[in-house]
């Protein structure tokens, strides 16, 4: 099972989350919201071979933490994964759009310079801007749009420039989320929980709840949960094969400009 976007460090007991994920054999991408949080969050994953820690600077914190970009640059050589990064054009955040763009553009430029990264991206109310920027810096790496909530047209554009997607139980609960997931290329989807922000009927989701998303995808695809799980693990394998050293050479993002 896979939880490719989870905030392990933000649970009340991160050590317990790591232990539970390990016991259940789950592959976890542990995303961070600030460069400063990365060091101790990466420490949590030490010795756990299925957990990777992504270096992030969350768009909702960009206006408070943009001064950590220097630290981001310093730490970047130590992580193959970048996230959570992105833009948020929603209420309460769009007034900080200039600083968000500065942070996101800097992260893309540094990732490009560093040979490319696998990136977990937040695109709420900002899909067009995100895609425009990704297409402009194809060497930044492989973008995974997490909890995509744009339109069907935006989804097509994202797919055209080579984006992947991570989807979770909270997104797939609604009809819109399910119809978007149905339109995503089946070989470019991973499951996520976005816990503890992602919630289920019993409160914050945990990595094991990625199983709910596997079952939801199985229904959407019209196959068994076992077959869906196999597809998702194949996807993870193909993603892992595109290491940073290879990303530039075989960038999944085409140079095609977005109309
Ligand atoms: Mn998140």
PDB file of C-alpha atoms and ligand atoms in Angstrom:
ATOM      1  CA  UNK A   1       0.000   0.000   0.000  1.00  0.00           C
ATOM      2  CA  UNK A   2       1.084   3.569  -0.687  1.00  0.00           C
ATOM      3  CA  UNK A   3       0.524   6.894   1.075  1.00  0.00           C
ATOM      4  CA  UNK A   4       2.348   9.318  -1.175  1.00  0.00           C
ATOM      5  CA  UNK A   5       1.412  12.509   0.653  1.00  0.00           C
ATOM      6  CA  UNK A   6       1.234  12.396   4.411  1.00  0.00           C
ATOM      7  CA  UNK A   7       2.383  14.831   7.118  1.00  0.00           C
ATOM      8  CA  UNK A   8       3.878  12.366   9.605  1.00  0.00           C
ATOM      9  CA  UNK A   9       5.445  15.149  11.687  1.00  0.00           C
ATOM     10  CA  UNK A  10       2.100  16.858  12.312  1.00  0.00           C
ATOM     11  CA  UNK A  11       0.352  13.988  14.130  1.00  0.00           C
ATOM     12  CA  UNK A  12       0.274  14.132  17.945  1.00  0.00           C
ATOM     13  CA  UNK A  13       2.495  11.014  18.049  1.00  0.00           C
ATOM     14  CA  UNK A  14       4.685  10.862  14.909  1.00  0.00           C
ATOM     15  CA  UNK A  15       6.749   7.932  16.212  1.00  0.00           C
ATOM     16  CA  UNK A  16       3.606   5.840  16.525  1.00  0.00           C
ATOM     17  CA  UNK A  17       2.554   6.724  12.956  1.00  0.00           C
ATOM     18  CA  UNK A  18       5.952   5.579  11.696  1.00  0.00           C
ATOM     19  CA  UNK A  19       5.667   2.329  13.665  1.00  0.00           C
ATOM     20  CA  UNK A  20       2.143   1.623  12.380  1.00  0.00           C
ATOM     21  CA  UNK A  21       3.088   2.391   8.775  1.00  0.00           C
ATOM     22  CA  UNK A  22       6.144   0.161   9.055  1.00  0.00           C
ATOM     23  CA  UNK A  23       4.110  -2.688  10.583  1.00  0.00           C
ATOM     24  CA  UNK A  24       1.579  -2.449   7.755  1.00  0.00           C
ATOM     25  CA  UNK A  25       4.331  -2.366   5.093  1.00  0.00           C
ATOM     26  CA  UNK A  26       3.162   0.944   3.634  1.00  0.00           C
ATOM     27  CA  UNK A  27       5.286   3.071   1.310  1.00  0.00           C
ATOM     28  CA  UNK A  28       5.055   6.628   2.639  1.00  0.00           C
ATOM     29  CA  UNK A  29       6.110   9.947   1.203  1.00  0.00           C
ATOM     30  CA  UNK A  30       6.398  12.054   4.334  1.00  0.00           C
ATOM     31  CA  UNK A  31       5.981  15.625   3.150  1.00  0.00           C
ATOM     32  CA  UNK A  32       7.054  18.659   5.162  1.00  0.00           C
ATOM     33  CA  UNK A  33       5.711  22.202   5.274  1.00  0.00           C
ATOM     34  CA  UNK A  34       8.920  24.110   6.065  1.00  0.00           C
ATOM     35  CA  UNK A  35      12.620  23.464   5.410  1.00  0.00           C
ATOM     36  CA  UNK A  36      13.247  23.817   9.126  1.00  0.00           C
ATOM     37  CA  UNK A  37      10.923  20.869   9.824  1.00  0.00           C
ATOM     38  CA  UNK A  38      12.701  18.622   7.313  1.00  0.00           C
ATOM     39  CA  UNK A  39      15.728  17.696   9.418  1.00  0.00           C
ATOM     40  CA  UNK A  40      13.838  16.207  12.356  1.00  0.00           C
ATOM     41  CA  UNK A  41      11.140  14.726  10.112  1.00  0.00           C
ATOM     42  CA  UNK A  42      13.781  12.941   8.033  1.00  0.00           C
ATOM     43  CA  UNK A  43      15.255  11.691  11.311  1.00  0.00           C
ATOM     44  CA  UNK A  44      11.892  10.040  12.092  1.00  0.00           C
ATOM     45  CA  UNK A  45      12.183   7.935   8.944  1.00  0.00           C
ATOM     46  CA  UNK A  46      15.718   6.814   9.632  1.00  0.00           C
ATOM     47  CA  UNK A  47      16.043   3.038   9.337  1.00  0.00           C
ATOM     48  CA  UNK A  48      12.607   2.720   7.705  1.00  0.00           C
ATOM     49  CA  UNK A  49      13.247   1.841   4.109  1.00  0.00           C
ATOM     50  CA  UNK A  50       9.684   2.411   2.883  1.00  0.00           C
ATOM     51  CA  UNK A  51       9.487   5.993   4.180  1.00  0.00           C
ATOM     52  CA  UNK A  52      10.914   8.915   2.226  1.00  0.00           C
ATOM     53  CA  UNK A  53      10.940  12.484   3.477  1.00  0.00           C
ATOM     54  CA  UNK A  54      10.235  15.305   1.054  1.00  0.00           C
ATOM     55  CA  UNK A  55      11.653  18.797   1.513  1.00  0.00           C
ATOM     56  CA  UNK A  56       8.857  21.350   1.342  1.00  0.00           C
ATOM     57  CA  UNK A  57       7.708  24.908   1.793  1.00  0.00           C
ATOM     58  CA  UNK A  58       3.916  24.938   1.869  1.00  0.00           C
ATOM     59  CA  UNK A  59       2.210  27.726  -0.136  1.00  0.00           C
ATOM     60  CA  UNK A  60      -0.028  28.549   2.833  1.00  0.00           C
ATOM     61  CA  UNK A  61       3.120  29.311   4.837  1.00  0.00           C
ATOM     62  CA  UNK A  62       5.088  31.018   2.061  1.00  0.00           C
ATOM     63  CA  UNK A  63       4.461  34.518   3.425  1.00  0.00           C
ATOM     64  CA  UNK A  64       5.797  33.540   6.868  1.00  0.00           C
ATOM     65  CA  UNK A  65       8.617  31.218   5.827  1.00  0.00           C
ATOM     66  CA  UNK A  66      10.016  32.579   2.548  1.00  0.00           C
ATOM     67  CA  UNK A  67      13.139  33.482   4.511  1.00  0.00           C
ATOM     68  CA  UNK A  68      13.841  29.727   4.782  1.00  0.00           C
ATOM     69  CA  UNK A  69      14.599  29.461   1.046  1.00  0.00           C
ATOM     70  CA  UNK A  70      18.322  29.598   1.822  1.00  0.00           C
ATOM     71  CA  UNK A  71      17.920  26.579   4.080  1.00  0.00           C
ATOM     72  CA  UNK A  72      15.865  24.888   1.369  1.00  0.00           C
ATOM     73  CA  UNK A  73      18.751  25.317  -1.057  1.00  0.00           C
ATOM     74  CA  UNK A  74      21.217  23.973   1.484  1.00  0.00           C
ATOM     75  CA  UNK A  75      19.124  20.849   2.199  1.00  0.00           C
ATOM     76  CA  UNK A  76      17.991  20.072  -1.337  1.00  0.00           C
ATOM     77  CA  UNK A  77      20.995  17.880  -2.259  1.00  0.00           C
ATOM     78  CA  UNK A  78      19.931  15.560   0.578  1.00  0.00           C
ATOM     79  CA  UNK A  79      16.452  14.763  -0.746  1.00  0.00           C
ATOM     80  CA  UNK A  80      15.233  13.240  -3.964  1.00  0.00           C
ATOM     81  CA  UNK A  81      11.692  14.381  -3.140  1.00  0.00           C
ATOM     82  CA  UNK A  82      10.311  17.892  -2.868  1.00  0.00           C
ATOM     83  CA  UNK A  83       6.952  18.713  -1.214  1.00  0.00           C
ATOM     84  CA  UNK A  84       4.710  20.069  -0.098  1.00  0.00           C
ATOM     85  CA  UNK A  85       5.133  22.952  -2.496  1.00  0.00           C
ATOM     86  CA  UNK A  86       2.779  24.814  -4.811  1.00  0.00           C
ATOM     87  CA  UNK A  87       0.393  27.740  -4.943  1.00  0.00           C
ATOM     88  CA  UNK A  88      -2.909  28.411  -3.159  1.00  0.00           C
ATOM     89  CA  UNK A  89      -5.280  30.949  -4.692  1.00  0.00           C
ATOM     90  CA  UNK A  90      -8.012  30.362  -2.117  1.00  0.00           C
ATOM     91  CA  UNK A  91      -9.446  32.870   0.349  1.00  0.00           C
ATOM     92  CA  UNK A  92      -6.985  33.877   3.039  1.00  0.00           C
ATOM     93  CA  UNK A  93      -3.974  33.044   0.857  1.00  0.00           C
ATOM     94  CA  UNK A  94      -4.401  34.752  -2.488  1.00  0.00           C
ATOM     95  CA  UNK A  95      -3.291  38.078  -0.992  1.00  0.00           C
ATOM     96  CA  UNK A  96       0.129  36.498  -0.532  1.00  0.00           C
ATOM     97  CA  UNK A  97       0.343  35.348  -4.150  1.00  0.00           C
ATOM     98  CA  UNK A  98       3.511  37.346  -4.914  1.00  0.00           C
ATOM     99  CA  UNK A  99       5.467  35.640  -2.130  1.00  0.00           C
ATOM    100  CA  UNK A 100       3.950  32.248  -3.004  1.00  0.00           C
ATOM    101  CA  UNK A 101       5.123  32.650  -6.596  1.00  0.00           C
ATOM    102  CA  UNK A 102       8.575  33.717  -5.474  1.00  0.00           C
ATOM    103  CA  UNK A 103       8.882  30.602  -3.311  1.00  0.00           C
ATOM    104  CA  UNK A 104       7.462  28.207  -5.919  1.00  0.00           C
ATOM    105  CA  UNK A 105       9.577  29.623  -8.758  1.00  0.00           C
ATOM    106  CA  UNK A 106      12.717  29.452  -6.626  1.00  0.00           C
ATOM    107  CA  UNK A 107      12.003  25.837  -5.680  1.00  0.00           C
ATOM    108  CA  UNK A 108      11.500  24.890  -9.349  1.00  0.00           C
ATOM    109  CA  UNK A 109      14.685  26.672 -10.375  1.00  0.00           C
ATOM    110  CA  UNK A 110      16.748  25.023  -7.617  1.00  0.00           C
ATOM    111  CA  UNK A 111      15.290  21.589  -8.435  1.00  0.00           C
ATOM    112  CA  UNK A 112      16.145  22.104 -12.086  1.00  0.00           C
ATOM    113  CA  UNK A 113      19.671  23.137 -11.196  1.00  0.00           C
ATOM    114  CA  UNK A 114      19.965  20.082  -8.947  1.00  0.00           C
ATOM    115  CA  UNK A 115      19.038  17.642 -11.728  1.00  0.00           C
ATOM    116  CA  UNK A 116      15.304  17.342 -11.038  1.00  0.00           C
ATOM    117  CA  UNK A 117      13.183  16.060  -8.171  1.00  0.00           C
ATOM    118  CA  UNK A 118       9.961  14.141  -7.644  1.00  0.00           C
ATOM    119  CA  UNK A 119       7.569  16.866  -6.473  1.00  0.00           C
ATOM    120  CA  UNK A 120       4.318  16.684  -4.486  1.00  0.00           C
ATOM    121  CA  UNK A 121       2.325  19.769  -5.446  1.00  0.00           C
ATOM    122  CA  UNK A 122      -0.598  21.676  -3.917  1.00  0.00           C
ATOM    123  CA  UNK A 123      -2.612  23.455  -6.616  1.00  0.00           C
ATOM    124  CA  UNK A 124      -5.828  24.630  -4.938  1.00  0.00           C
ATOM    125  CA  UNK A 125      -7.435  27.454  -6.945  1.00  0.00           C
ATOM    126  CA  UNK A 126      -4.142  27.869  -8.820  1.00  0.00           C
ATOM    127  CA  UNK A 127      -3.995  25.077 -11.403  1.00  0.00           C
ATOM    128  CA  UNK A 128      -3.417  27.229 -14.493  1.00  0.00           C
ATOM    129  CA  UNK A 129      -0.548  29.105 -12.865  1.00  0.00           C
ATOM    130  CA  UNK A 130       1.014  25.894 -11.609  1.00  0.00           C
ATOM    131  CA  UNK A 131       0.895  24.250 -15.047  1.00  0.00           C
ATOM    132  CA  UNK A 132       2.298  27.316 -16.758  1.00  0.00           C
ATOM    133  CA  UNK A 133       5.257  27.314 -14.367  1.00  0.00           C
ATOM    134  CA  UNK A 134       5.878  23.572 -14.605  1.00  0.00           C
ATOM    135  CA  UNK A 135       5.881  23.725 -18.384  1.00  0.00           C
ATOM    136  CA  UNK A 136       8.374  26.602 -18.264  1.00  0.00           C
ATOM    137  CA  UNK A 137      10.856  24.629 -16.120  1.00  0.00           C
ATOM    138  CA  UNK A 138      10.614  21.026 -17.389  1.00  0.00           C
ATOM    139  CA  UNK A 139      13.966  20.136 -15.806  1.00  0.00           C
ATOM    140  CA  UNK A 140      12.512  20.717 -12.323  1.00  0.00           C
ATOM    141  CA  UNK A 141      11.432  17.090 -12.363  1.00  0.00           C
ATOM    142  CA  UNK A 142       8.365  14.946 -12.092  1.00  0.00           C
ATOM    143  CA  UNK A 143       5.274  16.757 -10.762  1.00  0.00           C
ATOM    144  CA  UNK A 144       2.615  14.897  -8.786  1.00  0.00           C
ATOM    145  CA  UNK A 145      -0.501  17.006  -8.291  1.00  0.00           C
ATOM    146  CA  UNK A 146      -1.863  16.028  -4.901  1.00  0.00           C
ATOM    147  CA  UNK A 147      -5.630  16.203  -4.149  1.00  0.00           C
ATOM    148  CA  UNK A 148      -6.310  17.755  -7.561  1.00  0.00           C
ATOM    149  CA  UNK A 149      -9.489  19.856  -7.474  1.00  0.00           C
ATOM    150  CA  UNK A 150      -9.426  21.712 -10.791  1.00  0.00           C
ATOM    151  CA  UNK A 151     -11.674  21.345 -13.816  1.00  0.00           C
ATOM    152  CA  UNK A 152     -11.778  18.521 -16.368  1.00  0.00           C
ATOM    153  CA  UNK A 153     -10.071  20.827 -18.891  1.00  0.00           C
ATOM    154  CA  UNK A 154      -7.282  21.660 -16.454  1.00  0.00           C
ATOM    155  CA  UNK A 155      -6.874  17.958 -15.751  1.00  0.00           C
ATOM    156  CA  UNK A 156      -6.400  17.284 -19.451  1.00  0.00           C
ATOM    157  CA  UNK A 157      -3.739  19.995 -19.666  1.00  0.00           C
ATOM    158  CA  UNK A 158      -1.963  18.632 -16.612  1.00  0.00           C
ATOM    159  CA  UNK A 159      -1.994  15.164 -18.133  1.00  0.00           C
ATOM    160  CA  UNK A 160      -0.672  16.538 -21.433  1.00  0.00           C
ATOM    161  CA  UNK A 161       2.389  18.060 -19.786  1.00  0.00           C
ATOM    162  CA  UNK A 162       3.185  14.817 -17.954  1.00  0.00           C
ATOM    163  CA  UNK A 163       1.771  15.344 -14.456  1.00  0.00           C
ATOM    164  CA  UNK A 164       1.040  12.460 -12.114  1.00  0.00           C
ATOM    165  CA  UNK A 165      -1.680  12.541  -9.456  1.00  0.00           C
ATOM    166  CA  UNK A 166      -2.104  11.381  -5.869  1.00  0.00           C
ATOM    167  CA  UNK A 167      -5.665  10.835  -4.683  1.00  0.00           C
ATOM    168  CA  UNK A 168      -7.083  10.044  -1.265  1.00  0.00           C
ATOM    169  CA  UNK A 169     -10.239   8.971   0.558  1.00  0.00           C
ATOM    170  CA  UNK A 170     -11.376  12.545   1.232  1.00  0.00           C
ATOM    171  CA  UNK A 171     -11.103  13.531  -2.445  1.00  0.00           C
ATOM    172  CA  UNK A 172     -12.780  10.354  -3.690  1.00  0.00           C
ATOM    173  CA  UNK A 173     -15.735  10.700  -1.330  1.00  0.00           C
ATOM    174  CA  UNK A 174     -17.293  13.343  -3.589  1.00  0.00           C
ATOM    175  CA  UNK A 175     -18.706  12.856  -7.089  1.00  0.00           C
ATOM    176  CA  UNK A 176     -16.403  15.535  -8.554  1.00  0.00           C
ATOM    177  CA  UNK A 177     -13.273  13.910  -7.129  1.00  0.00           C
ATOM    178  CA  UNK A 178     -14.347  10.520  -8.432  1.00  0.00           C
ATOM    179  CA  UNK A 179     -15.030  11.829 -11.912  1.00  0.00           C
ATOM    180  CA  UNK A 180     -11.608  13.546 -12.001  1.00  0.00           C
ATOM    181  CA  UNK A 181      -9.907  10.352 -10.825  1.00  0.00           C
ATOM    182  CA  UNK A 182     -11.689   8.421 -13.547  1.00  0.00           C
ATOM    183  CA  UNK A 183     -10.208  10.770 -16.166  1.00  0.00           C
ATOM    184  CA  UNK A 184      -6.636  10.455 -14.827  1.00  0.00           C
ATOM    185  CA  UNK A 185      -4.260   8.101 -16.653  1.00  0.00           C
ATOM    186  CA  UNK A 186      -4.364   4.883 -14.668  1.00  0.00           C
ATOM    187  CA  UNK A 187      -0.589   4.438 -14.868  1.00  0.00           C
ATOM    188  CA  UNK A 188       0.084   7.871 -13.303  1.00  0.00           C
ATOM    189  CA  UNK A 189      -1.957   7.630 -10.098  1.00  0.00           C
ATOM    190  CA  UNK A 190      -0.789   6.988  -6.534  1.00  0.00           C
ATOM    191  CA  UNK A 191      -2.824   6.915  -3.330  1.00  0.00           C
ATOM    192  CA  UNK A 192      -2.407   9.387  -0.466  1.00  0.00           C
ATOM    193  CA  UNK A 193      -4.157  10.369   2.757  1.00  0.00           C
ATOM    194  CA  UNK A 194      -2.883  13.948   3.381  1.00  0.00           C
ATOM    195  CA  UNK A 195      -3.238  13.032   7.053  1.00  0.00           C
ATOM    196  CA  UNK A 196      -3.675  14.521   9.541  1.00  0.00           C
ATOM    197  CA  UNK A 197      -5.314  17.243   7.375  1.00  0.00           C
ATOM    198  CA  UNK A 198      -7.205  14.648   5.336  1.00  0.00           C
ATOM    199  CA  UNK A 199     -10.149  13.492   7.426  1.00  0.00           C
ATOM    200  CA  UNK A 200     -12.361  10.405   7.418  1.00  0.00           C
ATOM    201  CA  UNK A 201     -15.522   9.570   9.352  1.00  0.00           C
ATOM    202  CA  UNK A 202     -13.407   8.874  12.455  1.00  0.00           C
ATOM    203  CA  UNK A 203     -11.186  11.945  12.345  1.00  0.00           C
ATOM    204  CA  UNK A 204      -7.730  12.452  10.812  1.00  0.00           C
ATOM    205  CA  UNK A 205      -6.675   9.821   8.275  1.00  0.00           C
ATOM    206  CA  UNK A 206      -3.612   7.660   8.911  1.00  0.00           C
ATOM    207  CA  UNK A 207      -1.373   5.985   6.303  1.00  0.00           C
ATOM    208  CA  UNK A 208      -3.300   2.672   6.630  1.00  0.00           C
ATOM    209  CA  UNK A 209      -6.425   4.513   5.446  1.00  0.00           C
ATOM    210  CA  UNK A 210      -4.849   4.671   1.978  1.00  0.00           C
ATOM    211  CA  UNK A 211      -6.595   1.319   1.635  1.00  0.00           C
ATOM    212  CA  UNK A 212      -9.929   3.164   1.445  1.00  0.00           C
ATOM    213  CA  UNK A 213      -8.616   4.981  -1.639  1.00  0.00           C
ATOM    214  CA  UNK A 214      -7.456   1.692  -3.166  1.00  0.00           C
ATOM    215  CA  UNK A 215     -11.002   0.332  -2.833  1.00  0.00           C
ATOM    216  CA  UNK A 216     -12.502   3.540  -4.224  1.00  0.00           C
ATOM    217  CA  UNK A 217     -10.157   3.392  -7.234  1.00  0.00           C
ATOM    218  CA  UNK A 218     -11.003  -0.287  -7.774  1.00  0.00           C
ATOM    219  CA  UNK A 219     -14.686   0.686  -8.012  1.00  0.00           C
ATOM    220  CA  UNK A 220     -13.913   3.574 -10.387  1.00  0.00           C
ATOM    221  CA  UNK A 221     -11.762   1.326 -12.588  1.00  0.00           C
ATOM    222  CA  UNK A 222     -14.176  -1.604 -12.437  1.00  0.00           C
ATOM    223  CA  UNK A 223     -11.540  -4.028 -11.150  1.00  0.00           C
ATOM    224  CA  UNK A 224     -10.868  -5.792  -7.840  1.00  0.00           C
ATOM    225  CA  UNK A 225      -9.037  -4.013  -4.984  1.00  0.00           C
ATOM    226  CA  UNK A 226      -6.213  -6.529  -5.417  1.00  0.00           C
ATOM    227  CA  UNK A 227      -5.819  -5.598  -9.079  1.00  0.00           C
ATOM    228  CA  UNK A 228      -5.986  -1.885  -8.221  1.00  0.00           C
ATOM    229  CA  UNK A 229      -3.275  -2.382  -5.598  1.00  0.00           C
ATOM    230  CA  UNK A 230      -1.080  -4.119  -8.161  1.00  0.00           C
ATOM    231  CA  UNK A 231      -1.555  -1.243 -10.626  1.00  0.00           C
ATOM    232  CA  UNK A 232      -0.604   1.287  -7.925  1.00  0.00           C
ATOM    233  CA  UNK A 233       2.534  -0.620  -6.937  1.00  0.00           C
ATOM    234  CA  UNK A 234       3.528  -0.866 -10.615  1.00  0.00           C
ATOM    235  CA  UNK A 235       3.075   2.896 -10.825  1.00  0.00           C
ATOM    236  CA  UNK A 236       5.298   3.451  -7.794  1.00  0.00           C
ATOM    237  CA  UNK A 237       7.940   1.219  -9.337  1.00  0.00           C
ATOM    238  CA  UNK A 238       7.906   3.163 -12.595  1.00  0.00           C
ATOM    239  CA  UNK A 239       8.081   6.441 -10.660  1.00  0.00           C
ATOM    240  CA  UNK A 240      11.081   5.219  -8.661  1.00  0.00           C
ATOM    241  CA  UNK A 241      12.843   4.239 -11.868  1.00  0.00           C
ATOM    242  CA  UNK A 242      12.891   7.901 -12.867  1.00  0.00           C
ATOM    243  CA  UNK A 243      15.596   8.953 -10.439  1.00  0.00           C
ATOM    244  CA  UNK A 244      16.804  12.555 -10.333  1.00  0.00           C
ATOM    245  CA  UNK A 245      19.769  11.740 -12.531  1.00  0.00           C
ATOM    246  CA  UNK A 246      17.477  10.434 -15.211  1.00  0.00           C
ATOM    247  CA  UNK A 247      14.710  12.960 -14.896  1.00  0.00           C
ATOM    248  CA  UNK A 248      16.412  15.603 -16.966  1.00  0.00           C
ATOM    249  CA  UNK A 249      17.202  13.174 -19.756  1.00  0.00           C
ATOM    250  CA  UNK A 250      13.739  11.666 -19.903  1.00  0.00           C
ATOM    251  CA  UNK A 251      11.681  14.488 -18.533  1.00  0.00           C
ATOM    252  CA  UNK A 252       8.016  13.515 -18.536  1.00  0.00           C
ATOM    253  CA  UNK A 253       7.121  17.124 -19.149  1.00  0.00           C
ATOM    254  CA  UNK A 254       7.007  17.988 -22.811  1.00  0.00           C
ATOM    255  CA  UNK A 255       8.197  21.338 -24.026  1.00  0.00           C
ATOM    256  CA  UNK A 256       4.767  21.944 -25.457  1.00  0.00           C
ATOM    257  CA  UNK A 257       3.468  25.292 -24.382  1.00  0.00           C
ATOM    258  CA  UNK A 258       0.082  25.550 -22.772  1.00  0.00           C
ATOM    259  CA  UNK A 259      -2.486  27.263 -24.914  1.00  0.00           C
TER     260      UNK A 259
HETATM  261 MN1  LIG B   1      -0.771  18.295   2.484  1.00  0.00          MN
END
